């Protein structure tokens, strides 16, 4: 035995270690791969040995080989072996290897769960640390679920070293197992105030990362972060917090106002550039979120721009880069402040650093105006010529196109110039962006009607010189341009001066070398051209032979394309070839064919917005996923489909034939037709307005004709020898502007009219004042892209449905339900597995205490403690049991599913935030307003901090609470049913059986919301939350009872909505609380404005005298809808319905207090029977809890007692029983009127579902 | 979030790679190649930020790098990290390496990749973990001491490799570059 050990260690002496391996690889440069493969063979041998040291050494070498790109996943099991070594040295090697090569689909990961758990709870902090580090790299959803509790415990470890790692890894856990977020969040929040700066910084990191993805859930933390920001000196923490605020301000403009001052101070005081930069960034975000035009903030903008200028002028390239980056953010909202630094930015375009040039290019985008566009583009064109690398040149190209095409070609005054720029760009060698140029050409030619003649001429030249573009194989990217050129020449062939020449150019044999899709366009458009040529030629009677020659040209050339290997080209070519042959036959018989051939291509094509198809709303009642017929059984149905399709095509063709290209109609007739068309569209839900084919069917091809088209006359020669064309246009344009100026001085009234015209045509001119002086060379009409009539809002267009962060969009303000306080774990006995004393304490802390503790309750508390101790013992037993049995079955407890997404509920924190933020006249509770403005909420959420906060358990929305084995309930149960459950064991067992019994029948709860639609019109939608919260809990029984109504305002139109005023006609009983000094009929100003598609919530406080009867209040919302050029006053009437339920507050009650209440005999009874309720009992309870603000006191099988309290202190008790779809509710209350109304409302709730 | 940390030399040979998201080995190598390609053609006096890599994280990611003598230290981060902050962090990391290896040079990274990993683990864990150099060095040393006390890395094996070292023709030489002393081998890299 001893010999064997000695032998082993001698062997090891000659094993290669990592250093030897590296050295070996370096010495075998010639045959590295071969050497490594022998090394891998050796490693395989080493891994087969029993000696853990040898294995660890082998695994260490594997880690190195992994870095070189070798797949080492085959050794995954050995890595797990090394990880589970008891020695830190080996464990560390094992975890390192695992973190480098394990991932979600590594199957041995599931073997590691217990090992990792053991390491996490190891007494050695470095074992724990190593496990945490490793886990952060390979955590899977299963591991996250199983270990979430352990990691949560570690967040309160005594060693800051462990705490900070545990805090950081929680982020990964949240991502993999979103259900853990809510239970873990309170503790995470605590860590924000950890004494150790490292832990604090880790917590800030995690929360910032979370908040970045779903900022609105973290708004309530703003006061806490604000405090940290003003107190912390750690720049790392400050940077993160300031970045976080940058993400929060867009949601809450008031926060921005509060931030400006401290941020400005920081900007002035800090010496750290990184901090300064982030401050500037956030100030910019604030300024963006605040509506523009606030005079007192122009100083802040100036400060930012000035600081950024310093950065940009710095010799440090990094600062220069960041300065430009931040500048581009300001640009979006305050272009003028940036424009004054144009010199600096243009200078950066010449910088040697490509990153900086790219940033400067970004900025240029906002620098342009009508005045300087040509000048800037000219400069960029020079850069294009100079640029050496293709990437930068391509970037320049896209930027030129971006700049010119931005906001619907707003800054282009001369489209001829633009077309010539595009044509010049085609001379770029080796660009990848041929398609971009092509689509611009198409876009301009289609949408700017006046330019077509010019564009066609240019494109014809391009086609003629196609050999220049295609000659070099390297230039193949650019040949896309020919696609556009061919199409434009074909489609708008009537503008061609020499259609015959172009037709000839399009049919050259060389074309056959182009890519297939371009050839196809060539062939098709050759046919269009042919039609035009024919028409021209037939006009002259003597020339029938010429026409026949044209046909012959096609017949000669087309066979080349018929032989094409590209199917599309082949098909089109042979089709057209046959057609031309037939035409030629007719021509020989002297038949006039031109008219009919032209008709083949009649009709106008309208531009369609790229997203148009997606925006067509699915009509109500249409389910796209349902089979229209039975699922296809074989090929038959396929055939059928094809047949019907074919028919449709023919039908369309017919309508094409009959439509003449242009119809001359008078204005009246046009208007009439438009009306008819509109009506037709409105009635036809399947109508896609933008589709060109349907256009023809429905509107006789006159859709665009009502737009006035001004003819242009070409004063510019098409080619200027010796000078790039665009330059020529720049010159001409300058001359024209000069002339214009002179003209304008003469005719001032004329100018006015032109302005008017411009306003109509363009979407708002945001350029500087002087721009108004520059009129476009021609009144060109830009046909806007069409969209379906009732397009859906575009908010969700860009969201990635696979974003893992979406799952983390969880409301964190809602108080934790009991069932949520613990993370569900993989066991049927969630409470019994590994629970730290810390957690116990927390649970006790958060258990809501009734305001006044009776002696009895205190005693009960003591009892509870005792029973808890007993329980712990019991737990330990069970735990041992578990360890004993060893293998854990991977059964997922059903509880996991039960943590349903919390319904939206407003919370005390949210209103705290309001008060914290309120400098604005927010309708607020006088008590709360008196509270210190920046009272930070402590993490434990003690109710005492904010005077208005409800007891934490405000809403018992989760029915699970009643069943899941949380101690509180168990204990209560035990208290009451001592007879039944004497024994601890039997108690546990009894509980469990109940739980298991119910668990089976439980399905996830349907989502519930208390928000009801209040009123809606085409502009605004108002959602009201059933007077959700009542601030005044104690005292003030008769006067000053208050109800808070949360209203969500949603902007549904695409204009800005501002100056919203909310007013309600007070009744004797209920009054809207208005600020001091306001008259009884004044409206309240809603403290925000709504950009399109945005919704926000405002709260209004009502004081109520009598709560026995439900009430309705009439109200109006007035607001201003601001569009680009006008603003209109609108109003919306609504009715606020105060149900009696809204006067109830969810108040927890203990069973003994409850029974005492019933015994007292003060309460009067009433009962209610509901028939045919076929939902599970827990759903039923959940509904009552949620909609009617009750809490469950106790539940036994299909019977439950519930309690609630009104704002004026009325007690209300329910006993709910269910049997065979019948629910009977016995109710007692000391105010019978109220009780009756509440019961009616409950009945209504259930009749609705 | 920090998505990946790559250290490679002037010739693109990886010296340490750490991905905080999973990529298959071949993709990892491709990322290294692409990153090297992007970074290596930049002068030393241009800015340390780069956009435009396509492999990690799509548009919302940036390369922030520093070039020390023969080594590039590249951090791939998304927009939640402060650019200047990460530059500082790289500096902290390199200074820590310098302390732990006593005048670090490329050879240290070549032969002790595992140790460099252990140091990095104290600095970054997907997000910035610790920025205080003394704290990092302290923790690393404590762990090394623990390793020593276990005494499992056979001293005999060390002796053998020391003997092997004698044949090594290359001896490191010190070069001062910029504000940090990073000692690099004079040898042509391999």
mmCIF file of N, CA and C in Angstrom, chain B residues 132-178:
data_model
loop_
_atom_site.group_PDB
_atom_site.id
_atom_site.type_symbol
_atom_site.label_atom_id
_atom_site.label_comp_id
_atom_site.label_asym_id
_atom_site.label_seq_id
_atom_site.Cartn_x
_atom_site.Cartn_y
_atom_site.Cartn_z
ATOM 1 N N UNK B 132 -10.841 47.806 -5.430
ATOM 2 C CA UNK B 132 -9.800 48.210 -4.501
ATOM 3 C C UNK B 132 -8.636 47.222 -4.594
ATOM 4 N N UNK B 133 -7.497 47.719 -5.033
ATOM 5 C CA UNK B 133 -6.397 46.815 -5.328
ATOM 6 C C UNK B 133 -5.903 46.073 -4.093
ATOM 7 N N UNK B 134 -5.827 46.777 -2.985
ATOM 8 C CA UNK B 134 -5.319 46.116 -1.785
ATOM 9 C C UNK B 134 -6.221 44.963 -1.372
ATOM 10 N N UNK B 135 -7.517 45.213 -1.493
ATOM 11 C CA UNK B 135 -8.481 44.178 -1.147
ATOM 12 C C UNK B 135 -8.274 42.951 -2.054
ATOM 13 N N UNK B 136 -8.112 43.197 -3.343
ATOM 14 C CA UNK B 136 -7.949 42.089 -4.292
ATOM 15 C C UNK B 136 -6.688 41.308 -3.977
ATOM 16 N N UNK B 137 -5.600 42.042 -3.816
ATOM 17 C CA UNK B 137 -4.324 41.373 -3.557
ATOM 18 C C UNK B 137 -4.414 40.586 -2.255
ATOM 19 N N UNK B 138 -5.051 41.187 -1.263
ATOM 20 C CA UNK B 138 -5.199 40.516 0.029
ATOM 21 C C UNK B 138 -5.913 39.190 -0.119
ATOM 22 N N UNK B 139 -7.034 39.201 -0.817
ATOM 23 C CA UNK B 139 -7.811 37.977 -0.966
ATOM 24 C C UNK B 139 -7.027 36.922 -1.751
ATOM 25 N N UNK B 140 -6.343 37.371 -2.789
ATOM 26 C CA UNK B 140 -5.578 36.411 -3.592
ATOM 27 C C UNK B 140 -4.502 35.771 -2.738
ATOM 28 N N UNK B 141 -3.842 36.594 -1.944
ATOM 29 C CA UNK B 141 -2.754 36.040 -1.140
ATOM 30 C C UNK B 141 -3.270 35.069 -0.099
ATOM 31 N N UNK B 142 -4.409 35.415 0.506
ATOM 32 C CA UNK B 142 -4.982 34.503 1.499
ATOM 33 C C UNK B 142 -5.280 33.144 0.873
ATOM 34 N N UNK B 143 -5.807 33.190 -0.330
ATOM 35 C CA UNK B 143 -6.134 31.921 -0.977
ATOM 36 C C UNK B 143 -4.875 31.137 -1.339
ATOM 37 N N UNK B 144 -3.871 31.876 -1.785
ATOM 38 C CA UNK B 144 -2.619 31.185 -2.117
ATOM 39 C C UNK B 144 -2.003 30.545 -0.879
ATOM 40 N N UNK B 145 -2.128 31.279 0.238
ATOM 41 C CA UNK B 145 -1.583 30.744 1.479
ATOM 42 C C UNK B 145 -2.312 29.447 1.839
ATOM 43 N N UNK B 146 -3.631 29.489 1.634
ATOM 44 C CA UNK B 146 -4.407 28.302 1.942
ATOM 45 C C UNK B 146 -3.945 27.127 1.085
ATOM 46 N N UNK B 147 -3.681 27.444 -0.167
ATOM 47 C CA UNK B 147 -3.236 26.398 -1.076
ATOM 48 C C UNK B 147 -1.914 25.814 -0.588
ATOM 49 N N UNK B 148 -1.051 26.724 -0.174
ATOM 50 C CA UNK B 148 0.250 26.271 0.311
ATOM 51 C C UNK B 148 0.096 25.386 1.532
ATOM 52 N N UNK B 149 -0.802 25.797 2.432
ATOM 53 C CA UNK B 149 -0.952 25.035 3.665
ATOM 54 C C UNK B 149 -1.470 23.636 3.370
ATOM 55 N N UNK B 150 -2.189 23.489 2.279
ATOM 56 C CA UNK B 150 -2.629 22.149 1.909
ATOM 57 C C UNK B 150 -1.459 21.357 1.330
ATOM 58 N N UNK B 151 -0.470 22.091 0.813
ATOM 59 C CA UNK B 151 0.764 21.457 0.365
ATOM 60 C C UNK B 151 0.603 20.384 -0.672
ATOM 61 N N UNK B 152 -0.342 20.566 -1.551
ATOM 62 C CA UNK B 152 -0.661 19.481 -2.463
ATOM 63 C C UNK B 152 0.092 19.578 -3.778
ATOM 64 N N UNK B 153 0.517 20.783 -4.088
ATOM 65 C CA UNK B 153 1.287 20.887 -5.315
ATOM 66 C C UNK B 153 2.687 20.404 -4.983
ATOM 67 N N UNK B 154 2.995 19.266 -5.460
ATOM 68 C CA UNK B 154 4.175 18.530 -5.028
ATOM 69 C C UNK B 154 5.443 19.360 -5.263
ATOM 70 N N UNK B 155 6.202 19.512 -4.195
ATOM 71 C CA UNK B 155 7.400 20.320 -4.330
ATOM 72 C C UNK B 155 8.403 19.609 -5.234
ATOM 73 N N UNK B 156 8.325 18.276 -5.238
ATOM 74 C CA UNK B 156 9.232 17.529 -6.112
ATOM 75 C C UNK B 156 8.987 17.922 -7.559
ATOM 76 N N UNK B 157 7.705 18.014 -7.913
ATOM 77 C CA UNK B 157 7.366 18.367 -9.283
ATOM 78 C C UNK B 157 7.928 19.736 -9.629
ATOM 79 N N UNK B 158 7.869 20.626 -8.626
ATOM 80 C CA UNK B 158 8.427 21.956 -8.871
ATOM 81 C C UNK B 158 9.911 21.890 -9.145
ATOM 82 N N UNK B 159 10.544 21.019 -8.357
ATOM 83 C CA UNK B 159 11.985 20.895 -8.531
ATOM 84 C C UNK B 159 12.292 20.420 -9.946
ATOM 85 N N UNK B 160 11.489 19.457 -10.371
ATOM 86 C CA UNK B 160 11.732 18.931 -11.712
ATOM 87 C C UNK B 160 11.575 20.032 -12.750
ATOM 88 N N UNK B 161 10.502 20.802 -12.593
ATOM 89 C CA UNK B 161 10.298 21.824 -13.628
ATOM 90 C C UNK B 161 11.360 22.907 -13.521
ATOM 91 N N UNK B 162 11.897 23.090 -12.298
ATOM 92 C CA UNK B 162 12.985 24.053 -12.168
ATOM 93 C C UNK B 162 14.188 23.579 -12.976
ATOM 94 N N UNK B 163 14.411 22.268 -12.895
ATOM 95 C CA UNK B 163 15.526 21.708 -13.663
ATOM 96 C C UNK B 163 15.280 21.912 -15.145
ATOM 97 N N UNK B 164 14.017 21.650 -15.540
ATOM 98 C CA UNK B 164 13.687 21.814 -16.947
ATOM 99 C C UNK B 164 13.895 23.261 -17.377
ATOM 100 N N UNK B 165 13.639 24.154 -16.440
ATOM 101 C CA UNK B 165 13.738 25.567 -16.764
ATOM 102 C C UNK B 165 15.129 25.974 -17.206
ATOM 103 N N UNK B 166 16.090 25.221 -16.737
ATOM 104 C CA UNK B 166 17.460 25.594 -17.050
ATOM 105 C C UNK B 166 17.679 25.641 -18.559
ATOM 106 N N UNK B 167 16.973 24.772 -19.228
ATOM 107 C CA UNK B 167 17.147 24.740 -20.678
ATOM 108 C C UNK B 167 16.504 25.922 -21.384
ATOM 109 N N UNK B 168 15.698 26.612 -20.625
ATOM 110 C CA UNK B 168 14.922 27.664 -21.276
ATOM 111 C C UNK B 168 15.838 28.777 -21.751
ATOM 112 N N UNK B 169 15.831 29.064 -23.036
ATOM 113 C CA UNK B 169 16.785 30.059 -23.536
ATOM 114 C C UNK B 169 16.342 31.492 -23.242
ATOM 115 N N UNK B 170 15.111 31.671 -22.876
ATOM 116 C CA UNK B 170 14.607 33.041 -22.837
ATOM 117 C C UNK B 170 14.583 33.590 -21.412
ATOM 118 N N UNK B 171 15.146 34.702 -21.203
ATOM 119 C CA UNK B 171 15.041 35.355 -19.905
ATOM 120 C C UNK B 171 14.316 36.681 -20.083
ATOM 121 N N UNK B 172 13.394 36.940 -19.198
ATOM 122 C CA UNK B 172 12.619 38.176 -19.347
ATOM 123 C C UNK B 172 13.466 39.425 -19.118
ATOM 124 N N UNK B 173 13.092 40.449 -19.759
ATOM 125 C CA UNK B 173 13.794 41.712 -19.600
ATOM 126 C C UNK B 173 12.750 42.780 -19.260
ATOM 127 N N UNK B 174 13.160 43.767 -18.539
ATOM 128 C CA UNK B 174 12.187 44.775 -18.122
ATOM 129 C C UNK B 174 12.119 45.922 -19.106
ATOM 130 N N UNK B 175 10.915 46.298 -19.416
ATOM 131 C CA UNK B 175 10.729 47.480 -20.262
ATOM 132 C C UNK B 175 9.675 48.347 -19.600
ATOM 133 N N UNK B 176 9.933 49.616 -19.549
ATOM 134 C CA UNK B 176 8.917 50.492 -18.970
ATOM 135 C C UNK B 176 8.086 51.107 -20.077
ATOM 136 N N UNK B 177 6.812 50.940 -19.933
ATOM 137 C CA UNK B 177 5.949 51.529 -20.947
ATOM 138 C C UNK B 177 4.853 52.318 -20.268
ATOM 139 N N UNK B 178 4.732 53.539 -20.662
ATOM 140 C CA UNK B 178 3.640 54.357 -20.150
ATOM 141 C C UNK B 178 3.738 54.517 -18.650
#
